[in-house]
PDB file of C-alpha atoms in Angstrom:
ATOM      1  CA  GLY A   1      -0.096  -0.047  -0.013  1.00 53.00           C
ATOM      2  CA  ALA A   2       0.938   3.659  -0.033  1.00 81.00           C
ATOM      3  CA  GLY A   3       3.534   4.921   2.364  1.00 94.00           C
ATOM      4  CA  VAL A   4       3.666   8.244   4.236  1.00 97.00           C
ATOM      5  CA  SER A   5       3.616  11.180   1.890  1.00 97.00           C
ATOM      6  CA  GLN A   6       4.626  14.814   2.416  1.00 98.00           C
ATOM      7  CA  SER A   7       4.180  17.986   0.501  1.00 97.00           C
ATOM      8  CA  PRO A   8       5.700  20.070  -0.831  1.00 98.00           C
ATOM      9  CA  SER A   9       9.005  18.168  -1.239  1.00 97.00           C
ATOM     10  CA  ASN A  10      10.872  21.425  -1.271  1.00 97.00           C
ATOM     11  CA  LYS A  11       9.856  24.890  -0.112  1.00 98.00           C
ATOM     12  CA  VAL A  12      11.862  28.076  -0.472  1.00 98.00           C
ATOM     13  CA  THR A  13      10.386  31.107   1.406  1.00 98.00           C
ATOM     14  CA  GLU A  14      11.482  34.500   2.483  1.00 97.00           C
ATOM     15  CA  LYS A  15      12.185  35.306   6.149  1.00 97.00           C
ATOM     16  CA  GLY A  16       9.028  36.455   7.822  1.00 97.00           C
ATOM     17  CA  LYS A  17       6.617  34.518   5.753  1.00 98.00           C
ATOM     18  CA  ASP A  18       4.401  31.687   6.968  1.00 98.00           C
ATOM     19  CA  VAL A  19       4.608  28.165   5.656  1.00 98.00           C
ATOM     20  CA  GLU A  20       2.414  25.082   5.818  1.00 98.00           C
ATOM     21  CA  LEU A  21       3.846  21.552   5.612  1.00 98.00           C
ATOM     22  CA  ARG A  22       1.522  18.626   4.978  1.00 98.00           C
ATOM     23  CA  CYS A  23       1.714  15.037   5.937  1.00 98.00           C
ATOM     24  CA  ASP A  24      -0.434  12.122   4.860  1.00 97.00           C
ATOM     25  CA  PRO A  25       0.154   9.063   7.087  1.00 97.00           C
ATOM     26  CA  ILE A  26      -0.368   5.451   6.206  1.00 96.00           C
ATOM     27  CA  SER A  27      -4.007   4.735   6.201  1.00 93.00           C
ATOM     28  CA  GLY A  28      -5.107   3.244   9.557  1.00 92.00           C
ATOM     29  CA  HIS A  29      -2.129   4.540  11.493  1.00 94.00           C
ATOM     30  CA  THR A  30      -3.368   6.335  14.632  1.00 93.00           C
ATOM     31  CA  ALA A  31      -0.061   7.910  15.611  1.00 93.00           C
ATOM     32  CA  LEU A  32       1.697  10.654  13.748  1.00 95.00           C
ATOM     33  CA  TYR A  33       4.991  12.312  14.496  1.00 95.00           C
ATOM     34  CA  TRP A  34       6.823  15.365  13.313  1.00 96.00           C
ATOM     35  CA  TYR A  35      10.584  15.611  13.376  1.00 95.00           C
ATOM     36  CA  ARG A  36      13.098  18.175  12.227  1.00 96.00           C
ATOM     37  CA  GLN A  37      16.531  17.274  10.828  1.00 94.00           C
ATOM     38  CA  SER A  38      19.100  19.921  10.144  1.00 90.00           C
ATOM     39  CA  LEU A  39      21.897  19.330   7.646  1.00 83.00           C
ATOM     40  CA  GLY A  40      23.939  16.295   8.711  1.00 77.00           C
ATOM     41  CA  GLN A  41      22.241  16.202  12.132  1.00 82.00           C
ATOM     42  CA  GLY A  42      20.004  13.776  13.981  1.00 85.00           C
ATOM     43  CA  LEU A  43      16.215  13.745  14.329  1.00 91.00           C
ATOM     44  CA  GLU A  44      14.772  16.379  16.657  1.00 91.00           C
ATOM     45  CA  PHE A  45      11.300  15.473  17.901  1.00 91.00           C
ATOM     46  CA  LEU A  46       8.731  18.181  17.389  1.00 94.00           C
ATOM     47  CA  ILE A  47       5.226  16.952  18.170  1.00 94.00           C
ATOM     48  CA  TYR A  48       3.161  13.653  18.464  1.00 92.00           C
ATOM     49  CA  PHE A  49      -0.451  13.069  17.622  1.00 93.00           C
ATOM     50  CA  GLN A  50      -2.670  10.162  18.872  1.00 92.00           C
ATOM     51  CA  GLY A  51      -5.755  10.427  16.721  1.00 91.00           C
ATOM     52  CA  ASN A  52      -6.509  14.185  16.430  1.00 92.00           C
ATOM     53  CA  SER A  53      -5.088  15.139  19.724  1.00 91.00           C
ATOM     54  CA  ALA A  54      -1.538  16.042  20.516  1.00 89.00           C
ATOM     55  CA  PRO A  55      -0.490  14.696  23.914  1.00 83.00           C
ATOM     56  CA  ASP A  56       3.137  15.820  23.489  1.00 84.00           C
ATOM     57  CA  LYS A  57       4.028  19.106  22.064  1.00 86.00           C
ATOM     58  CA  SER A  58       7.252  19.303  24.095  1.00 85.00           C
ATOM     59  CA  GLY A  59       9.537  19.575  21.024  1.00 90.00           C
ATOM     60  CA  LEU A  60       8.071  22.641  19.329  1.00 93.00           C
ATOM     61  CA  PRO A  61      10.852  25.122  19.247  1.00 93.00           C
ATOM     62  CA  SER A  62       8.753  28.255  19.757  1.00 94.00           C
ATOM     63  CA  ASP A  63       5.203  29.526  19.645  1.00 95.00           C
ATOM     64  CA  ARG A  64       5.735  30.238  15.936  1.00 97.00           C
ATOM     65  CA  PHE A  65       5.334  26.465  15.396  1.00 97.00           C
ATOM     66  CA  SER A  66       1.962  24.817  15.494  1.00 96.00           C
ATOM     67  CA  ALA A  67       0.429  21.643  14.212  1.00 96.00           C
ATOM     68  CA  GLU A  68      -2.942  20.162  13.762  1.00 96.00           C
ATOM     69  CA  ARG A  69      -4.391  16.843  12.660  1.00 96.00           C
ATOM     70  CA  THR A  70      -7.910  16.377  11.231  1.00 89.00           C
ATOM     71  CA  GLY A  71      -9.980  13.338  10.837  1.00 88.00           C
ATOM     72  CA  GLY A  72      -7.340  11.232  12.445  1.00 85.00           C
ATOM     73  CA  SER A  73      -5.422  11.331   9.230  1.00 93.00           C
ATOM     74  CA  VAL A  74      -3.705  14.404   7.497  1.00 96.00           C
ATOM     75  CA  SER A  75      -1.578  16.635   9.615  1.00 97.00           C
ATOM     76  CA  THR A  76      -0.358  20.227   8.822  1.00 98.00           C
ATOM     77  CA  LEU A  77       2.750  21.705  10.499  1.00 98.00           C
ATOM     78  CA  THR A  78       2.607  25.465  10.286  1.00 98.00           C
ATOM     79  CA  ILE A  79       5.514  27.880  10.832  1.00 98.00           C
ATOM     80  CA  GLN A  80       4.771  31.472  11.315  1.00 98.00           C
ATOM     81  CA  ARG A  81       7.126  34.317  10.660  1.00 98.00           C
ATOM     82  CA  THR A  82       9.884  31.912   9.446  1.00 98.00           C
ATOM     83  CA  GLN A  83      13.443  32.602  10.384  1.00 97.00           C
ATOM     84  CA  GLN A  84      16.629  31.333   8.726  1.00 96.00           C
ATOM     85  CA  GLU A  85      17.307  28.935  11.578  1.00 95.00           C
ATOM     86  CA  ASP A  86      14.036  27.229  10.594  1.00 97.00           C
ATOM     87  CA  SER A  87      15.763  25.937   7.456  1.00 97.00           C
ATOM     88  CA  ALA A  88      15.882  22.155   7.748  1.00 97.00           C
ATOM     89  CA  VAL A  89      14.241  18.965   6.493  1.00 97.00           C
ATOM     90  CA  TYR A  90      10.924  18.392   8.244  1.00 98.00           C
ATOM     91  CA  LEU A  91      10.070  14.688   8.482  1.00 97.00           C
ATOM     92  CA  CYS A  92       6.727  13.098   9.349  1.00 97.00           C
ATOM     93  CA  ALA A  93       6.390   9.527  10.472  1.00 96.00           C
ATOM     94  CA  SER A  94       3.298   7.373  11.381  1.00 95.00           C
ATOM     95  CA  SER A  95       2.851   4.223  13.382  1.00 93.00           C
ATOM     96  CA  PHE A  96       0.010   1.852  13.844  1.00 92.00           C
ATOM     97  CA  THR A  97      -1.003   2.511  17.427  1.00 87.00           C
ATOM     98  CA  GLY A  98       1.778   4.838  18.786  1.00 83.00           C
ATOM     99  CA  ALA A  99       3.080   2.136  21.171  1.00 84.00           C
ATOM    100  CA  HIS A 100       6.771   2.524  21.513  1.00 79.00           C
ATOM    101  CA  THR A 101       7.211  -0.983  20.203  1.00 83.00           C
ATOM    102  CA  ASP A 102       5.663   0.126  16.858  1.00 88.00           C
ATOM    103  CA  THR A 103       7.802   0.750  13.809  1.00 90.00           C
ATOM    104  CA  GLN A 104       7.731   4.321  12.682  1.00 93.00           C
ATOM    105  CA  TYR A 105       7.358   4.795   8.935  1.00 95.00           C
ATOM    106  CA  PHE A 106       8.787   7.949   7.595  1.00 96.00           C
ATOM    107  CA  GLY A 107       7.762  10.167   4.719  1.00 97.00           C
ATOM    108  CA  PRO A 108      10.334  11.717   2.217  1.00 96.00           C
ATOM    109  CA  GLY A 109      10.382  14.912   4.139  1.00 97.00           C
ATOM    110  CA  THR A 110       9.918  18.573   3.170  1.00 98.00           C
ATOM    111  CA  ARG A 111      13.217  20.615   2.617  1.00 97.00           C
ATOM    112  CA  LEU A 112      12.511  24.087   3.967  1.00 98.00           C
ATOM    113  CA  THR A 113      14.940  26.867   2.973  1.00 97.00           C
ATOM    114  CA  VAL A 114      14.312  30.348   4.519  1.00 97.00           C
ATOM    115  CA  LEU A 115      16.085  33.125   2.672  1.00 96.00           C
TER     116      LEU A 115
ATOM    117  CA  GLY B   1      16.555  14.305  30.472  1.00 68.00           C
ATOM    118  CA  GLN B   2      16.754  10.928  28.957  1.00 67.00           C
ATOM    119  CA  GLN B   3      19.440  10.651  26.300  1.00 84.00           C
ATOM    120  CA  VAL B   4      20.509   8.278  23.650  1.00 90.00           C
ATOM    121  CA  MET B   5      24.130   8.707  22.496  1.00 93.00           C
ATOM    122  CA  GLN B   6      25.760   7.156  19.482  1.00 95.00           C
ATOM    123  CA  ILE B   7      29.399   6.836  18.650  1.00 96.00           C
ATOM    124  CA  PRO B   8      31.156   7.323  16.447  1.00 96.00           C
ATOM    125  CA  GLN B   9      29.536  10.338  14.727  1.00 94.00           C
ATOM    126  CA  TYR B  10      31.300   9.526  11.487  1.00 96.00           C
ATOM    127  CA  GLN B  11      33.102   6.455  10.147  1.00 97.00           C
ATOM    128  CA  HIS B  12      34.921   5.964   6.894  1.00 97.00           C
ATOM    129  CA  VAL B  13      36.004   2.600   5.814  1.00 97.00           C
ATOM    130  CA  GLN B  14      37.522   0.824   2.778  1.00 97.00           C
ATOM    131  CA  GLU B  15      34.940  -1.422   0.977  1.00 97.00           C
ATOM    132  CA  GLY B  16      35.162  -4.990   2.565  1.00 97.00           C
ATOM    133  CA  GLU B  17      36.168  -3.694   6.000  1.00 98.00           C
ATOM    134  CA  ASP B  18      33.816  -4.152   9.010  1.00 98.00           C
ATOM    135  CA  PHE B  19      31.964  -1.393  10.663  1.00 98.00           C
ATOM    136  CA  THR B  20      30.384  -0.939  14.187  1.00 98.00           C
ATOM    137  CA  THR B  21      28.327   1.681  15.689  1.00 98.00           C
ATOM    138  CA  TYR B  22      27.446   1.872  19.393  1.00 98.00           C
ATOM    139  CA  CYS B  23      24.278   3.245  21.060  1.00 97.00           C
ATOM    140  CA  ASN B  24      24.186   4.113  24.812  1.00 96.00           C
ATOM    141  CA  SER B  25      21.185   5.189  26.844  1.00 93.00           C
ATOM    142  CA  SER B  26      21.157   7.026  30.107  1.00 89.00           C
ATOM    143  CA  THR B  27      18.355   4.835  31.334  1.00 90.00           C
ATOM    144  CA  THR B  28      17.214   1.269  30.806  1.00 91.00           C
ATOM    145  CA  LEU B  29      15.204   0.777  27.628  1.00 91.00           C
ATOM    146  CA  SER B  30      12.323  -1.557  27.133  1.00 90.00           C
ATOM    147  CA  ASN B  31      13.281  -1.944  23.512  1.00 93.00           C
ATOM    148  CA  ILE B  32      15.590  -0.409  20.994  1.00 95.00           C
ATOM    149  CA  GLN B  33      15.079   0.233  17.276  1.00 95.00           C
ATOM    150  CA  TRP B  34      17.613   0.754  14.471  1.00 97.00           C
ATOM    151  CA  TYR B  35      17.023   2.854  11.365  1.00 96.00           C
ATOM    152  CA  LYS B  36      19.018   3.475   8.230  1.00 97.00           C
ATOM    153  CA  GLN B  37      18.909   6.759   6.317  1.00 96.00           C
ATOM    154  CA  ARG B  38      20.476   6.792   2.835  1.00 96.00           C
ATOM    155  CA  PRO B  39      21.969   9.939   1.569  1.00 93.00           C
ATOM    156  CA  GLY B  40      19.069  12.285   0.530  1.00 90.00           C
ATOM    157  CA  GLY B  41      16.616   9.801   1.787  1.00 93.00           C
ATOM    158  CA  HIS B  42      14.466   9.256   4.949  1.00 94.00           C
ATOM    159  CA  PRO B  43      14.945   6.911   7.758  1.00 95.00           C
ATOM    160  CA  VAL B  44      13.918   3.351   7.253  1.00 96.00           C
ATOM    161  CA  PHE B  45      13.370   0.796   9.917  1.00 95.00           C
ATOM    162  CA  LEU B  46      15.781  -2.020  10.216  1.00 97.00           C
ATOM    163  CA  ILE B  47      15.081  -3.979  13.334  1.00 96.00           C
ATOM    164  CA  GLN B  48      13.832  -3.840  16.905  1.00 95.00           C
ATOM    165  CA  LEU B  49      15.473  -5.672  19.865  1.00 96.00           C
ATOM    166  CA  VAL B  50      13.489  -6.296  23.044  1.00 94.00           C
ATOM    167  CA  LYS B  51      15.151  -8.822  25.148  1.00 95.00           C
ATOM    168  CA  SER B  52      18.156  -8.414  27.388  1.00 96.00           C
ATOM    169  CA  GLY B  53      21.181  -9.774  25.618  1.00 97.00           C
ATOM    170  CA  GLU B  54      19.348 -10.312  22.348  1.00 97.00           C
ATOM    171  CA  VAL B  55      21.334 -10.802  19.113  1.00 98.00           C
ATOM    172  CA  LYS B  56      19.650 -10.633  15.772  1.00 98.00           C
ATOM    173  CA  LYS B  57      21.279 -10.924  12.304  1.00 97.00           C
ATOM    174  CA  GLN B  58      20.177  -9.566   8.851  1.00 97.00           C
ATOM    175  CA  LYS B  59      22.617 -10.902   6.308  1.00 97.00           C
ATOM    176  CA  ARG B  60      25.867  -9.027   6.993  1.00 98.00           C
ATOM    177  CA  LEU B  61      24.259  -6.924   9.821  1.00 98.00           C
ATOM    178  CA  THR B  62      24.414  -8.100  13.441  1.00 98.00           C
ATOM    179  CA  PHE B  63      22.437  -6.240  16.107  1.00 98.00           C
ATOM    180  CA  GLN B  64      22.894  -6.680  19.850  1.00 98.00           C
ATOM    181  CA  PHE B  65      21.064  -5.368  22.895  1.00 97.00           C
ATOM    182  CA  GLY B  66      23.082  -5.282  26.095  1.00 97.00           C
ATOM    183  CA  GLU B  67      22.382  -7.347  29.130  1.00 96.00           C
ATOM    184  CA  ALA B  68      21.451  -4.284  31.134  1.00 95.00           C
ATOM    185  CA  LYS B  69      19.273  -2.993  28.154  1.00 94.00           C
ATOM    186  CA  LYS B  70      21.162   0.364  28.258  1.00 94.00           C
ATOM    187  CA  ASN B  71      23.348  -0.154  25.166  1.00 96.00           C
ATOM    188  CA  SER B  72      23.162  -1.642  21.789  1.00 98.00           C
ATOM    189  CA  SER B  73      25.446  -2.042  18.779  1.00 98.00           C
ATOM    190  CA  LEU B  74      25.222  -2.590  14.960  1.00 98.00           C
ATOM    191  CA  HIS B  75      28.016  -4.536  13.356  1.00 98.00           C
ATOM    192  CA  ILE B  76      28.270  -4.756   9.542  1.00 98.00           C
ATOM    193  CA  THR B  77      30.690  -7.376   8.192  1.00 98.00           C
ATOM    194  CA  ALA B  78      32.509  -6.788   4.927  1.00 98.00           C
ATOM    195  CA  THR B  79      30.827  -3.443   4.120  1.00 98.00           C
ATOM    196  CA  GLN B  80      29.514  -2.853   0.631  1.00 97.00           C
ATOM    197  CA  THR B  81      28.938   0.499  -1.180  1.00 96.00           C
ATOM    198  CA  THR B  82      25.157  -0.083  -0.649  1.00 97.00           C
ATOM    199  CA  ASP B  83      25.771   0.172   3.152  1.00 98.00           C
ATOM    200  CA  VAL B  84      26.557   3.824   2.921  1.00 98.00           C
ATOM    201  CA  GLY B  85      24.177   6.025   4.989  1.00 97.00           C
ATOM    202  CA  THR B  86      23.488   7.155   8.375  1.00 96.00           C
ATOM    203  CA  TYR B  87      22.541   4.588  11.076  1.00 97.00           C
ATOM    204  CA  PHE B  88      20.225   5.830  13.899  1.00 96.00           C
ATOM    205  CA  CYS B  89      19.257   3.930  17.044  1.00 96.00           C
ATOM    206  CA  ALA B  90      16.138   4.918  18.898  1.00 94.00           C
ATOM    207  CA  GLY B  91      14.728   4.135  22.312  1.00 91.00           C
ATOM    208  CA  PRO B  92      11.324   4.918  23.980  1.00 87.00           C
ATOM    209  CA  ILE B  93      11.090   7.756  26.467  1.00 77.00           C
ATOM    210  CA  GLN B  94       9.870   6.466  29.834  1.00 74.00           C
ATOM    211  CA  GLY B  95       6.333   7.367  30.454  1.00 69.00           C
ATOM    212  CA  ALA B  96       5.892   8.915  27.007  1.00 69.00           C
ATOM    213  CA  GLN B  97       4.713   7.611  23.649  1.00 71.00           C
ATOM    214  CA  LYS B  98       7.631   8.608  21.594  1.00 80.00           C
ATOM    215  CA  LEU B  99      11.082   7.588  20.681  1.00 86.00           C
ATOM    216  CA  VAL B 100      14.314   9.534  21.307  1.00 88.00           C
ATOM    217  CA  PHE B 101      16.719   9.066  18.459  1.00 91.00           C
ATOM    218  CA  GLY B 102      20.543   8.982  18.724  1.00 92.00           C
ATOM    219  CA  GLN B 103      22.545  11.452  16.701  1.00 92.00           C
ATOM    220  CA  GLY B 104      23.359   8.775  14.164  1.00 95.00           C
ATOM    221  CA  THR B 105      26.573   7.369  12.750  1.00 96.00           C
ATOM    222  CA  ARG B 106      27.327   8.374   9.177  1.00 96.00           C
ATOM    223  CA  LEU B 107      29.076   5.607   7.195  1.00 98.00           C
ATOM    224  CA  THR B 108      30.989   6.361   4.070  1.00 97.00           C
ATOM    225  CA  ILE B 109      32.823   3.765   2.057  1.00 97.00           C
ATOM    226  CA  ASN B 110      35.871   3.944  -0.234  1.00 92.00           C
ATOM    227  CA  PRO B 111      35.178   1.486  -3.061  1.00 89.00           C
TER     228      PRO B 111
END
């Protein structure tokens, strides 16, 4: 079946603009995760959804970052008033139940460049 | 807070040489997962270890989970150019439904 998809694949924006990144998880997966990966670095956890609720937002770097998930499926990560330090690859992953024994399936990522 | 550390950060080998990456947690882990990220790609699940002292093999890859469940290793025998990429370990955060990823070990290979 289809894997996790993300759009856009690349986004170039000007400093101060808002951006929206979209994630379509694997159908039937209740858990959805957002990570950020700066060039050559590891995975930085941002936020986790179980269904439509976000029990863990601890990784969001600032109040410029927000995310929502609707219908237990698609999720949108919004970054307001983008800064150059926001430039990174934003990865979305989904898992079947969210149990920590579940495999996380990653999407291809959105490469965000803030000029 | 709970941390998962990986060493080395980078490793360059000649094709045919062996490679090992080590993962250490500040706390006991209920399980550990390993992922591989090819250059320009996204992380892909390799394996999960659950039991103390567990050893699992996938062809030339051998994964171990320490007796105390605080460390793990991935060993690749006779590396091939297809093994190039970054290898991440990940363990669950206690009391939370999320994984914490190590910083990864980036493997490059000289053919």
